Amino acid sequence: MTATATIEERADEVVEEFELFDDWMGRYEHLIEQGKALPALPDAYRDEAYKVRGCQSQVWVAAEPTDHGTIQFWADSDAIITRGIVALLVRVLNDQPPAAVAGTDLAFLDRIGMKEHLSPTRKNGLDAMVRRMKLYAEALAST
Amino acid sequence: MTATATIEERADEVVEEFELFDDWMGRYEHLIEQGKALPALPDAYRDEAYKVRGCQSQVWVAAEPTDHGTIQFWADSDAIITRGIVALLVRVLNDQPPAAVAGTDLAFLDRIGMKEHLSPTRKNGLDAMVRRMKLYAEALAST
Amino acid sequence: MQPAPSRLATRTFDLDEVRSEFPVLSRRIHDHPLVYLDNAATTQKPLTVLDRIDSYYRTENANVHRGVHTLSQEATDAYESVRPVMQRFLGAASSREIVFTKGTTEAVNLVAGSLARGYFKKGDEILLTGMEHHSNIVPWQLAAEATGAVVKVVPVNDRGELDLGAYQALLGPRTRMVAVVHVSNSLGTINPVRQMIADAHSMGVPVLVDGAQAVAHGPVNVQDLDCDFYCMSAHKVFGPTGTGVLYAKEEWLERMPPYQGGGDMISAVTFEHTTYHEIPHKFEAGTPNMAGVIGMGAAIDYLSAFDIEEIQRHESQLVTHATGELEELGGVRLVGTAAHKTAVVSFLPEGLHPYDVATVMDRFGVAVRSGHHCTQPLMDQYGIPGTLRASFALYNSLDEVDRLIDAVRKARKFLS
Amino acid sequence: MQPAPSRLATRTFDLDEVRSEFPVLSRRIHDHPLVYLDNAATTQKPLTVLDRIDSYYRTENANVHRGVHTLSQEATDAYESVRPVMQRFLGAASSREIVFTKGTTEAVNLVAGSLARGYFKKGDEILLTGMEHHSNIVPWQLAAEATGAVVKVVPVNDRGELDLGAYQALLGPRTRMVAVVHVSNSLGTINPVRQMIADAHSMGVPVLVDGAQAVAHGPVNVQDLDCDFYCMSAHKVFGPTGTGVLYAKEEWLERMPPYQGGGDMISAVTFEHTTYHEIPHKFEAGTPNMAGVIGMGAAIDYLSAFDIEEIQRHESQLVTHATGELEELGGVRLVGTAAHKTAVVSFLPEGLHPYDVATVMDRFGVAVRSGHHCTQPLMDQYGIPGTLRASFALYNSLDEVDRLIDAVRKARKFLS
Ligand SMILES: Cc1ncc(COP(=O)(O)O)c(C=O)c1O
Ligand SMILES: Cc1ncc(COP(=O)(O)O)c(C=O)c1O
């Protein structure tokens, strides 16, 4: 993962990785691995204010502007599949310009067969997390 | 119509009359004729207190105890088919002992193909009228 | 700016073909083919709707919104996919503005009930019209009773049109809500709701439009109308029973307190404090009518395949023919002769009672509605016990109108 | 006096035959045959129900209660004939005590909403239990908010049983209502509602029983229980979505003000004064879910054909087998181990999250529910994010329980 790659480039990278697996087991294992590699959420963010409550699993998400004009995301989840998706989102959206984050469509999750986890009706907090990420980005983009 | 006949006898008489007709037109014509022959509702009873309000048609019904221990019914309706049924009911139930009125099932209307008019869901006031007739009868039977 | 068209015509209107798609139309009643002219009460359902309901239950049925398993996801997707369908059909700005309800009645109750929790104050005025359906009267009476608000009524003239001057005069500083029927179910009058909404808005007053009778007969665009609330029932637009839509502007839904409480409408519950889900789910408590909503989607797809103007032309032919023939008969009072009207013909042969006439017409297989059509105040005003109402839908034919007229003629002969 | 039995067994229970009557059971999910164990969320529908709905729309559909024409009469008869069916099914004294609603949630809201209009006063206490479904919590919170009443909660012990001593202690002079779930949806606990009702009545307090999870799994007799209100959903007892029943004692229905206003629930409307229809119609505003109610009747007929005790024996085999196998697996926490319980097994493999487990189990075709099951307060008490819940219905088999256990084993292996 190259820090300078665009969202699309990173998303393509993710898709290529997942294409190596030809069954759901491999894909989910890889997803869970991604979750394990997710940088730990700073303790200050493990707080109600950063929590998105879902029926099914909880998600925490926080954002910081970097000094080179991009956004640094922090996130976590209590369910490991959800954390895997969280990790993919962070991997793809981290350190990107706010406008790019605000405008992205995250279609790559569809291409790796994980789109359904993003559905609001899954109530795993992921869709609300994405909305928060975009809100942070919009706020930063407009300043 | 013999004053001393029982409810069942009078009902059978009605059924026999209607059996003379082999189409609905004849039966309905005869029904409407019955309505025309219904004794006029005394003016004192053409009043809100004696009215049963239906979506479809209105019915008035009143009762008086006779000096020989039976009930005299008065009734009317603004729709002529409803009035026909009203007339049949009065004809069968008039001048009968309260207990007999309270306990009758009016199945004869089924035998002449007019049962559906008595359905509460017809909202023509007839079902409520029958309930009132029985209430009057029960009140008199228990005294 | 003209909003994008909400319907896409892909089918040419062919009456015989359309009729063949509605199984009930081949029924016989008292040895006559059924002539179903009670469409304002409820419409019949095309095969596509029946098939959709059936296939939902056969292959997809599961509870929505909560499950991780495939069946629940599929059911949720099928259910939620109807929201954008209804959004497009009504021309709403967002699918978040589409609340699924039991029907029009519940939609009005939802708004009136929710606004009774804090919005209406003692002395506030709720403005209705003299041609409202009971479903757009009683909920407001209940809300008024609960809050001390009062109900005011815009008068209707003898042709069955609203008195717009009186309306404007009644709109005052105490007016807090206008509720008006888009198309009258007993008269067919199309009310000038666009103008009425503009008038109300100029006084800062929100408007609820009862669209129960409108949606099957002409294009509706809530953004264009600029109404705050719009209510409809699926069963009156070729869809299943037990479902409908409340459209409400997002700002209203955000602002209104929930109406019913239960599963699916909350985000977190403790015994001390409950936080509600986002709109529109905040207003959808409990397991929804999944099959109903999905069937409603199929009904809207069915209708939207036609050019609505073609349907309007067809229905207006039916109305014109029926009206002309009834006038021809003589001795028939037409009730509701507004300049703008839709697929309803309400009438009463002089000296006869609607109950008697409808009973005899049924013997000839002709199904019309008789009675006050849940608009009792209007019948009281006209001094009649009710009317006979023939109400048309896209599948009715000119032949059926002839059968209607014939049945009226025969009933009158029989009853006189 | 023992009330007459509400069900008549005419069919021997044959699992294969029963399974063949539920089309959805032959679905495949991710290349495995579906194992549907989410019956507490919603049940599947037998062919007789699907056929009844279909034939209603194909041959009888019309609006009920208002029409004189044959179709409307037939629809009304079909619709109203379900009232005595539900009366017998629930053991009510009269069909006037059967109100058709959207489902359990609406039934509870109807009671809470109506009683908020005059019955509850500031400081009154509404007694719930710690294992209520959100649908039996939030409506009471809304009523409390509107009236100044307060909600009190009967505690639940670690096995998932109510603390009856605490219940009796909580019943006090300010208690105005007890609302309790008959069978818990997240734990399967069968609550001692008969005793609780007797206790409440001895203090003059009415009781509402949420029977959503009870009716598919055992005989219910409201007269025998002597409850004041009983609520159920058709979709949880093999019937269609969007309909259910509120049973209420006649005296309560007479006394309660209407909940929603509209067509069909009024007897006379003027703008000054509206008089309501007789019970139960006073509580059924608007066009009802005709197809839904008629389908519910078919569902109850379907279920009533069996000896309910045979079904109970079958389901209890499933529960015993599942529980035993889960204990055998080791490292699985069973949530809800009440002495009296019905067809629900709630569990959580230690160290795993229910969302993850359910997601992987779905890959093996096994549909269980994960999450807090709309009983968040209970999960908070147990300090868990939720559980996995396998809930059974009469069509589930011991083989399917084996597939459940196998999927749990595989999911655990995969996730650890
Ligand atoms: C115990 C219990 N009560 C109430 C409900 C609410 O039922 P419905 O969603 O059908 O209104 C449910 C089911 O969701 C339940 O399990
Ligand atoms: C104008 C109008 N408003 C409201 C309603 C109520 O609709 P529903 O009974 O489907 O709730 C109807 C139909 O009955 C209607 O015609």
GROMACS .gro file of C-alpha atoms in nm, chain D residues 165-377:
model
  213
  867GLY     CA    1  -4.137  -1.186   4.491
  868ALA     CA    2  -4.011  -0.859   4.350
  869TYR     CA    3  -4.315  -0.845   4.122
  870GLN     CA    4  -4.553  -0.878   4.414
  871ALA     CA    5  -4.360  -0.616   4.606
  872LEU     CA    6  -4.372  -0.378   4.312
  873LEU     CA    7  -4.748  -0.415   4.273
  874GLY     CA    8  -4.868  -0.122   4.476
  875PRO     CA    9  -5.149   0.124   4.519
  876ARG     CA   10  -5.012   0.340   4.236
  877THR     CA   11  -4.985   0.052   3.991
  878ARG     CA   12  -5.235   0.104   3.712
  879MET     CA   13  -5.118  -0.148   3.454
  880VAL     CA   14  -4.904  -0.458   3.426
  881ALA     CA   15  -4.764  -0.550   3.085
  882VAL     CA   16  -4.578  -0.875   3.054
  883VAL     CA   17  -4.453  -1.101   2.779
  884HIS     CA   18  -4.610  -1.447   2.779
  885VAL     CA   19  -4.309  -1.614   2.617
  886SER     CA   20  -3.981  -1.427   2.590
  887ASN     CA   21  -3.852  -1.395   2.235
  888SER     CA   22  -3.487  -1.382   2.332
  889LEU     CA   23  -3.486  -1.647   2.605
  890GLY     CA   24  -3.788  -1.867   2.543
  891THR     CA   25  -3.896  -1.830   2.906
  892ILE     CA   26  -4.265  -1.903   2.965
  893ASN     CA   27  -4.375  -1.658   3.228
  894PRO     CA   28  -4.626  -1.749   3.502
  895VAL     CA   29  -4.878  -1.502   3.363
  896ARG     CA   30  -5.178  -1.675   3.522
  897GLN     CA   31  -5.036  -1.620   3.869
  898MET     CA   32  -4.922  -1.269   3.782
  899ILE     CA   33  -5.268  -1.179   3.656
  900ALA     CA   34  -5.430  -1.312   3.971
  901ASP     CA   35  -5.187  -1.108   4.181
  902ALA     CA   36  -5.254  -0.794   3.980
  903HIS     CA   37  -5.630  -0.843   3.988
  904SER     CA   38  -5.621  -0.881   4.364
  905MET     CA   39  -5.495  -0.523   4.364
  906GLY     CA   40  -5.745  -0.415   4.099
  907VAL     CA   41  -5.476  -0.378   3.833
  908PRO     CA   42  -5.539  -0.482   3.470
  909VAL     CA   43  -5.284  -0.692   3.282
  910LEU     CA   44  -5.176  -0.687   2.919
  911VAL     CA   45  -5.005  -1.001   2.792
  912ASP     CA   46  -4.775  -0.986   2.490
  913GLY     CA   47  -4.846  -1.321   2.331
  914ALA     CA   48  -4.643  -1.271   2.012
  915GLN     CA   49  -4.421  -1.572   2.087
  916ALA     CA   50  -4.677  -1.785   2.262
  917VAL     CA   51  -4.951  -1.857   2.012
  918ALA     CA   52  -4.753  -2.077   1.773
  919HIS     CA   53  -4.624  -2.301   2.049
  920GLY     CA   54  -4.900  -2.384   2.292
  921PRO     CA   55  -5.267  -2.346   2.370
  922VAL     CA   56  -5.378  -2.002   2.485
  923ASN     CA   57  -5.704  -1.934   2.661
  924VAL     CA   58  -5.758  -1.574   2.756
  925GLN     CA   59  -6.061  -1.650   2.970
  926ASP     CA   60  -5.868  -1.908   3.160
  927LEU     CA   61  -5.575  -1.667   3.206
  928ASP     CA   62  -5.825  -1.394   3.284
  929CYS     CA   63  -5.597  -1.135   3.121
  930ASP     CA   64  -5.749  -0.802   3.027
  931PHE     CA   65  -5.555  -0.767   2.703
  932TYR     CA   66  -5.372  -1.016   2.483
  933CYS     CA   67  -5.169  -0.924   2.176
  934MET     CA   68  -5.045  -1.135   1.886
  935SER     CA   69  -4.912  -1.110   1.528
  936ALA     CA   70  -5.031  -1.330   1.242
  937HIS     CA   71  -4.689  -1.345   1.081
  938LYS     CA   72  -4.548  -1.527   1.382
  939VAL     CA   73  -4.810  -1.799   1.361
  940PHE     CA   74  -4.783  -1.898   0.993
  941GLY     CA   75  -5.004  -1.613   0.875
  942PRO     CA   76  -4.944  -1.313   0.649
  943THR     CA   77  -4.756  -0.997   0.731
  944GLY     CA   78  -4.933  -0.680   0.840
  945THR     CA   79  -5.204  -0.823   1.060
  946GLY     CA   80  -5.266  -0.942   1.412
  947VAL     CA   81  -5.510  -0.932   1.697
  948LEU     CA   82  -5.574  -0.735   2.008
  949TYR     CA   83  -5.796  -0.930   2.242
  950ALA     CA   84  -5.948  -0.713   2.512
  951LYS     CA   85  -6.224  -0.777   2.757
  952GLU     CA   86  -6.548  -0.626   2.635
  953GLU     CA   87  -6.571  -0.392   2.934
  954TRP     CA   88  -6.230  -0.245   2.848
  955LEU     CA   89  -6.315  -0.195   2.482
  956GLU     CA   90  -6.641  -0.026   2.579
  957ARG     CA   91  -6.462   0.200   2.820
  958MET     CA   92  -6.159   0.292   2.613
  959PRO     CA   93  -6.168   0.593   2.382
  960PRO     CA   94  -6.085   0.520   2.017
  961TYR     CA   95  -5.722   0.513   1.912
  962GLN     CA   96  -5.723   0.607   1.545
  963GLY     CA   97  -5.999   0.793   1.365
  964GLY     CA   98  -6.131   0.741   1.015
  965GLY     CA   99  -6.369   0.555   0.793
  966ASP     CA  100  -6.532   0.239   0.929
  967MET     CA  101  -6.496   0.323   1.298
  968ILE     CA  102  -6.763   0.588   1.320
  969SER     CA  103  -7.138   0.572   1.327
  970ALA     CA  104  -7.214   0.935   1.256
  971VAL     CA  105  -6.987   1.225   1.173
  972THR     CA  106  -7.055   1.593   1.181
  973PHE     CA  107  -6.789   1.856   1.218
  974GLU     CA  108  -6.928   1.931   1.563
  975HIS     CA  109  -6.964   1.582   1.694
  976THR     CA  110  -6.871   1.232   1.595
  977THR     CA  111  -7.019   0.918   1.745
  978TYR     CA  112  -6.821   0.601   1.724
  979HIS     CA  113  -6.919   0.264   1.598
  980GLU     CA  114  -6.973  -0.029   1.831
  981ILE     CA  115  -6.683  -0.244   1.943
  982PRO     CA  116  -6.472  -0.390   1.798
  983HIS     CA  117  -6.513  -0.165   1.493
  984LYS     CA  118  -6.458   0.146   1.702
  985PHE     CA  119  -6.090   0.043   1.703
  986GLU     CA  120  -6.056  -0.045   1.335
  987ALA     CA  121  -6.022   0.281   1.146
  988GLY     CA  122  -5.977   0.278   0.771
  989THR     CA  123  -5.986   0.002   0.514
  990PRO     CA  124  -5.854  -0.304   0.693
  991ASN     CA  125  -5.594  -0.549   0.567
  992MET     CA  126  -5.861  -0.775   0.420
  993ALA     CA  127  -5.629  -1.023   0.250
  994GLY     CA  128  -5.413  -1.029   0.561
  995VAL     CA  129  -5.696  -1.102   0.801
  996ILE     CA  130  -5.841  -1.368   0.572
  997GLY     CA  131  -5.497  -1.525   0.539
  998MET     CA  132  -5.461  -1.518   0.918
  999GLY     CA  133  -5.784  -1.717   0.942
 1000ALA     CA  134  -5.637  -1.977   0.706
 1001ALA     CA  135  -5.319  -1.993   0.916
 1002ILE     CA  136  -5.514  -2.056   1.234
 1003ASP     CA  137  -5.720  -2.321   1.058
 1004TYR     CA  138  -5.396  -2.482   0.947
 1005LEU     CA  139  -5.246  -2.487   1.295
 1006SER     CA  140  -5.567  -2.587   1.467
 1007ALA     CA  141  -5.593  -2.901   1.259
 1008PHE     CA  142  -5.310  -3.047   1.465
 1009ASP     CA  143  -5.309  -3.159   1.822
 1010ILE     CA  144  -5.108  -2.879   1.977
 1011GLU     CA  145  -4.957  -3.119   2.227
 1012GLU     CA  146  -4.804  -3.321   1.946
 1013ILE     CA  147  -4.645  -3.002   1.816
 1014GLN     CA  148  -4.521  -2.918   2.161
 1015ARG     CA  149  -4.364  -3.260   2.199
 1016HIS     CA  150  -4.192  -3.223   1.863
 1017GLU     CA  151  -4.061  -2.875   1.940
 1018SER     CA  152  -3.944  -2.976   2.282
 1019GLN     CA  153  -3.744  -3.259   2.123
 1020LEU     CA  154  -3.577  -3.002   1.902
 1021VAL     CA  155  -3.497  -2.777   2.196
 1022THR     CA  156  -3.365  -3.063   2.408
 1023HIS     CA  157  -3.149  -3.191   2.125
 1024ALA     CA  158  -3.011  -2.847   2.044
 1025THR     CA  159  -2.943  -2.765   2.408
 1026GLY     CA  160  -2.771  -3.098   2.470
 1027GLU     CA  161  -2.551  -3.068   2.165
 1028LEU     CA  162  -2.452  -2.711   2.243
 1029GLU     CA  163  -2.356  -2.816   2.597
 1030GLU     CA  164  -2.161  -3.105   2.447
 1031LEU     CA  165  -1.967  -2.861   2.227
 1032GLY     CA  166  -1.835  -2.687   2.536
 1033GLY     CA  167  -1.740  -2.322   2.557
 1034VAL     CA  168  -2.089  -2.213   2.460
 1035ARG     CA  169  -2.284  -1.992   2.696
 1036LEU     CA  170  -2.656  -2.072   2.702
 1037VAL     CA  171  -2.860  -1.762   2.761
 1038GLY     CA  172  -3.203  -1.830   2.907
 1039THR     CA  173  -3.220  -2.152   3.103
 1040ALA     CA  174  -3.557  -2.107   3.268
 1041ALA     CA  175  -3.729  -2.415   3.405
 1042HIS     CA  176  -4.027  -2.345   3.180
 1043LYS     CA  177  -3.932  -2.256   2.829
 1044THR     CA  178  -4.047  -2.296   2.476
 1045ALA     CA  179  -3.898  -2.331   2.128
 1046VAL     CA  180  -3.607  -2.087   2.160
 1047VAL     CA  181  -3.239  -2.162   2.222
 1048SER     CA  182  -3.026  -1.852   2.275
 1049PHE     CA  183  -2.651  -1.900   2.300
 1050LEU     CA  184  -2.310  -1.748   2.249
 1051PRO     CA  185  -1.981  -1.930   2.184
 1052GLU     CA  186  -1.737  -1.781   2.431
 1053GLY     CA  187  -1.507  -1.511   2.303
 1054LEU     CA  188  -1.696  -1.470   1.978
 1055HIS     CA  189  -1.928  -1.199   1.856
 1056PRO     CA  190  -2.279  -1.302   1.748
 1057TYR     CA  191  -2.253  -1.100   1.428
 1058ASP     CA  192  -1.947  -1.290   1.316
 1059VAL     CA  193  -2.091  -1.627   1.404
 1060ALA     CA  194  -2.423  -1.561   1.230
 1061THR     CA  195  -2.245  -1.434   0.919
 1062VAL     CA  196  -2.041  -1.751   0.891
 1063MET     CA  197  -2.335  -1.980   0.977
 1064ASP     CA  198  -2.530  -1.821   0.694
 1065ARG     CA  199  -2.256  -1.942   0.459
 1066PHE     CA  200  -2.362  -2.293   0.558
 1067GLY     CA  201  -2.727  -2.220   0.490
 1068VAL     CA  202  -2.825  -2.191   0.855
 1069ALA     CA  203  -3.046  -1.891   0.933
 1070VAL     CA  204  -3.034  -1.788   1.297
 1071ARG     CA  205  -3.092  -1.448   1.444
 1072SER     CA  206  -2.805  -1.257   1.602
 1073GLY     CA  207  -2.816  -0.941   1.806
 1074HIS     CA  208  -3.012  -0.814   2.100
 1075HIS     CA  209  -3.349  -0.934   1.964
 1076CYS     CA  210  -3.513  -0.605   2.054
 1077THR     CA  211  -3.454  -0.679   2.421
 1078GLN     CA  212  -3.161  -0.452   2.474
 1079PRO     CA  213  -3.214  -0.396   2.848
   0.00000   0.00000   0.00000
